[in-house]
Amino acid sequence: MHLLIIGAAGMIGHKLAEKVAATGMIGDRKVDVLTLADVIEPEAATDFDGERRAMAVDLSQGGTAERMIADQPDVVVHLAAIVSGEAEADFDKGYRINLDGTRMLFDAIRLTQGYVPRVVYASSLAVFGAPFPDRIPDDFHLTPLTSYGTQKAIGELLLDDYSRRGFLDGVGIRFPTICIRPGKPNKAASGFFSGILREPLNGQDAVLPVPDDVRHWHASPRAAVGFIEHAASMDTARLGHARNLTMPGVSATVGDQIAALRAVAGDGAVAHIRRQPDETIARIVAGWPRDLDTARARDMGFKAETSFREIIQIYVDDELGGVLPSEPASPR
Amino acid sequence: MHLLIIGAAGMIGHKLAEKVAATGMIGDRKVDVLTLADVIEPEAATDFDGERRAMAVDLSQGGTAERMIADQPDVVVHLAAIVSGEAEADFDKGYRINLDGTRMLFDAIRLTQGYVPRVVYASSLAVFGAPFPDRIPDDFHLTPLTSYGTQKAIGELLLDDYSRRGFLDGVGIRFPTICIRPGKPNKAASGFFSGILREPLNGQDAVLPVPDDVRHWHASPRAAVGFIEHAASMDTARLGHARNLTMPGVSATVGDQIAALRAVAGDGAVAHIRRQPDETIARIVAGWPRDLDTARARDMGFKAETSFREIIQIYVDDELGGVLPSEPASPR
């Protein structure tokens, strides 16, 4: 089987590629050829036993989509996107990559006679916009409040229509906020959700810009990779014409996150969190989903963590080799 | 004020143009310049007292959108679309006109510095797809089951995003099925809803392909014009970022329709209805909305009929000069 990962240099794409390289599988399907595409040539999965290909691509260029699918990969995982902040700052670029790039990919597939690949499409909770109920049901309307969310919602509609018409076999997955993101702090408004755990676990200080009662929806990077694996190999007959699913996750307050950090790493770790209220970030986050009913995805076999302690433990296992850095507790 | 109607040769566009010509107003706004655009040069509103312009346009052509908005009309009513059946039969054409044509219009407006017109966008109940509850709430998700519905739903998302960004001031209106459509019978699956009333009112036979308990959502052509007038002149501040509204209407069964026909035109008219079950049409119609909660639109001042008798009377008044054709009742 030939697997194409578009956006393979991103955090989730990289982890997916590494796992496919290690296991030779995606879900229950054996991978013989693994093609990794991104704006820069992806470096992951160099130890893959099968045939590994890498391509540097510009999704907004005519011909790119045709080139990527020329060998008719059986599964296409489409993770590439201009992220929320950039899509808001650069209107044209966001629409060019997130909408036109996605549509060119779907159209290249549509126009290839007899080719109907599984397409796993990365969507986002940004398709939902306030006001919404405390717990968002599976049949809640999409009223995105960002251009990124709009582009993702349009991609969902196209995925449904192209699947219904038999041009491709799509599964859209609305990722939770991924926590704990490995690596350095970033400027994303959501960055602190990972930062207040990751930095203390590494013996460093972290800033918390919102109150402890702020609630949000999370899953680990390991769960995110699992969603894609399952979407790549599941039986799509049960989805009917509604191909997009809100992924399961953990609804937790910042206070829940901190309690879990204390349970895993002790008071010393928690003491690294410095409260520094930021009105702007608090206002942005107030417009984000707090909790979601994901019965449909769970029924279809998608799985995430069930507690924040588990989410933290996954970070310790996957990023720190299972060991907390020893450091003297330095409460202040 | 300058009003541009795109799709002015269609049934609703024509009626809107005639009303503007007769009153010199749209809603509570005075119209000085009236531009009518369609694929064929529209013939309506020739007696308009203000300045009347007409243009034959191809929405899918580059430059068309720029040409239409060159004089910066204050209100743009966008009714032009490839209809459901044709968009399903010709995938490329539907996306080219309904999606690309709409986006080119919105982008031409966006790229005109300092120009933020009111844009009234014609959407459709086709944005909803079964399964849905008996009564569809205002916050129900859009899962269209046709390419036409998909294209309309994408247009709604773009309207919201372009409004939020301040590029235009949009109001999207999801029209009910328009009943009674004047003119000849057509091949649309929904055609019988009008046909079983219109043909008998004109002393002719009509075919009823579905059972009497089939329920659907209707409003008159006069109500449809009223929706556009209100959308063109309403205060949009109350809409917030959710610019698309399900329009009010009458939820009625075919049996309700027939009872109203009997009340207005007698048993002789009803005797013109010939039951001829058609499995295909019954199956298509089974996937359509039966009833909708339109509290939001009603709160915003949108009005429709409240009974089917009223809908029939409007046809008699507006299309038959208020007089039923006298003919001997010929029950069979």
Tab-separated table of N, CA and C in Angstrom, chain B residues 195-208 258 261-262 265-276 325-332:
chain	number	residue	atom	x	y	z
B	195	GLY	N	-47.530	22.812	-8.704
B	195	GLY	CA	-48.397	22.321	-9.776
B	195	GLY	C	-49.783	21.894	-9.312
B	196	ILE	N	-49.846	21.213	-8.147
B	196	ILE	CA	-51.154	20.711	-7.692
B	196	ILE	C	-52.083	21.851	-7.277
B	197	LEU	N	-51.565	23.068	-7.180
B	197	LEU	CA	-52.416	24.223	-6.886
B	197	LEU	C	-52.600	25.077	-8.149
B	198	ARG	N	-51.482	25.346	-8.819
B	198	ARG	CA	-51.512	26.261	-9.967
B	198	ARG	C	-52.365	25.716	-11.105
B	199	GLU	N	-52.146	24.477	-11.482
B	199	GLU	CA	-52.893	23.915	-12.606
B	199	GLU	C	-54.403	23.887	-12.311
B	200	PRO	N	-54.836	23.357	-11.179
B	200	PRO	CA	-56.273	23.406	-10.874
B	200	PRO	C	-56.840	24.823	-10.845
B	201	LEU	N	-56.065	25.783	-10.330
B	201	LEU	CA	-56.558	27.169	-10.286
B	201	LEU	C	-56.734	27.730	-11.691
B	202	ASN	N	-56.055	27.108	-12.658
B	202	ASN	CA	-56.175	27.524	-14.048
B	202	ASN	C	-57.017	26.542	-14.858
B	203	GLY	N	-57.751	25.690	-14.140
B	203	GLY	CA	-58.669	24.787	-14.813
B	203	GLY	C	-58.003	23.616	-15.516
B	204	GLN	N	-56.781	23.302	-15.082
B	204	GLN	CA	-56.064	22.209	-15.734
B	204	GLN	C	-55.737	21.085	-14.746
B	205	ASP	N	-55.466	19.921	-15.309
B	205	ASP	CA	-55.109	18.780	-14.463
B	205	ASP	C	-53.665	18.888	-13.968
B	206	ALA	N	-53.419	18.295	-12.791
B	206	ALA	CA	-52.067	18.268	-12.224
B	206	ALA	C	-51.812	16.892	-11.634
B	207	VAL	N	-50.541	16.470	-11.691
B	207	VAL	CA	-50.163	15.168	-11.158
B	207	VAL	C	-49.566	15.331	-9.765
B	208	LEU	N	-50.019	14.494	-8.835
B	208	LEU	CA	-49.476	14.468	-7.468
B	208	LEU	C	-48.705	13.156	-7.291
B	258	ILE	N	-54.067	20.757	-0.212
B	258	ILE	CA	-55.299	20.434	-0.944
B	258	ILE	C	-56.521	20.999	-0.219
B	261	LEU	N	-56.709	24.564	-1.030
B	261	LEU	CA	-57.196	24.736	-2.407
B	261	LEU	C	-58.720	24.604	-2.447
B	262	ARG	N	-59.219	23.605	-1.706
B	262	ARG	CA	-60.677	23.395	-1.663
B	262	ARG	C	-61.374	24.624	-1.076
B	265	ALA	N	-60.957	27.468	-3.832
B	265	ALA	CA	-61.453	27.283	-5.206
B	265	ALA	C	-62.479	26.168	-5.361
B	266	GLY	N	-62.782	25.466	-4.281
B	266	GLY	CA	-63.872	24.485	-4.339
B	266	GLY	C	-63.452	23.087	-4.782
B	267	ASP	N	-64.412	22.177	-4.701
B	267	ASP	CA	-64.162	20.771	-5.023
B	267	ASP	C	-63.769	20.575	-6.475
B	268	GLY	N	-64.291	21.425	-7.340
B	268	GLY	CA	-63.982	21.297	-8.765
B	268	GLY	C	-62.491	21.432	-9.022
B	269	ALA	N	-61.878	22.371	-8.326
B	269	ALA	CA	-60.426	22.557	-8.482
B	269	ALA	C	-59.698	21.316	-7.978
B	270	VAL	N	-60.078	20.847	-6.792
B	270	VAL	CA	-59.403	19.688	-6.202
B	270	VAL	C	-59.524	18.456	-7.106
B	271	ALA	N	-60.629	18.380	-7.828
B	271	ALA	CA	-60.848	17.224	-8.704
B	271	ALA	C	-59.837	17.166	-9.843
B	272	HIS	N	-59.137	18.261	-10.085
B	272	HIS	CA	-58.111	18.268	-11.142
B	272	HIS	C	-56.817	17.565	-10.725
B	273	ILE	N	-56.723	17.252	-9.423
B	273	ILE	CA	-55.482	16.615	-8.941
B	273	ILE	C	-55.551	15.116	-9.169
B	274	ARG	N	-54.572	14.598	-9.884
B	274	ARG	CA	-54.553	13.168	-10.193
B	274	ARG	C	-53.393	12.504	-9.463
B	275	ARG	N	-53.710	11.560	-8.610
B	275	ARG	CA	-52.668	10.876	-7.836
B	275	ARG	C	-51.948	9.852	-8.712
B	276	GLN	N	-50.654	10.021	-8.830
B	276	GLN	CA	-49.847	9.137	-9.678
B	276	GLN	C	-48.506	8.939	-8.962
B	325	PRO	N	-60.403	31.758	-12.652
B	325	PRO	CA	-61.002	31.518	-13.968
B	325	PRO	C	-62.310	30.763	-13.757
B	326	SER	N	-63.399	31.246	-14.351
B	326	SER	CA	-64.666	30.526	-14.180
B	326	SER	C	-64.638	29.332	-15.115
B	327	GLU	N	-64.971	28.209	-14.594
B	327	GLU	CA	-65.000	26.993	-15.411
B	327	GLU	C	-65.928	26.021	-14.710
B	328	PRO	N	-66.596	25.206	-15.466
B	328	PRO	CA	-67.461	24.222	-14.835
B	328	PRO	C	-66.609	23.226	-14.050
B	329	ALA	N	-67.066	22.909	-12.848
B	329	ALA	CA	-66.379	21.872	-12.087
B	329	ALA	C	-66.495	20.569	-12.864
B	330	SER	N	-65.380	19.878	-13.017
B	330	SER	CA	-65.467	18.636	-13.793
B	330	SER	C	-64.828	17.498	-13.010
B	331	PRO	N	-65.467	17.126	-11.942
B	331	PRO	CA	-64.896	16.036	-11.129
B	331	PRO	C	-64.828	14.745	-11.933
B	332	ARG	N	-63.845	13.973	-11.674
B	332	ARG	CA	-63.775	12.666	-12.352
B	332	ARG	C	-63.503	11.598	-11.317
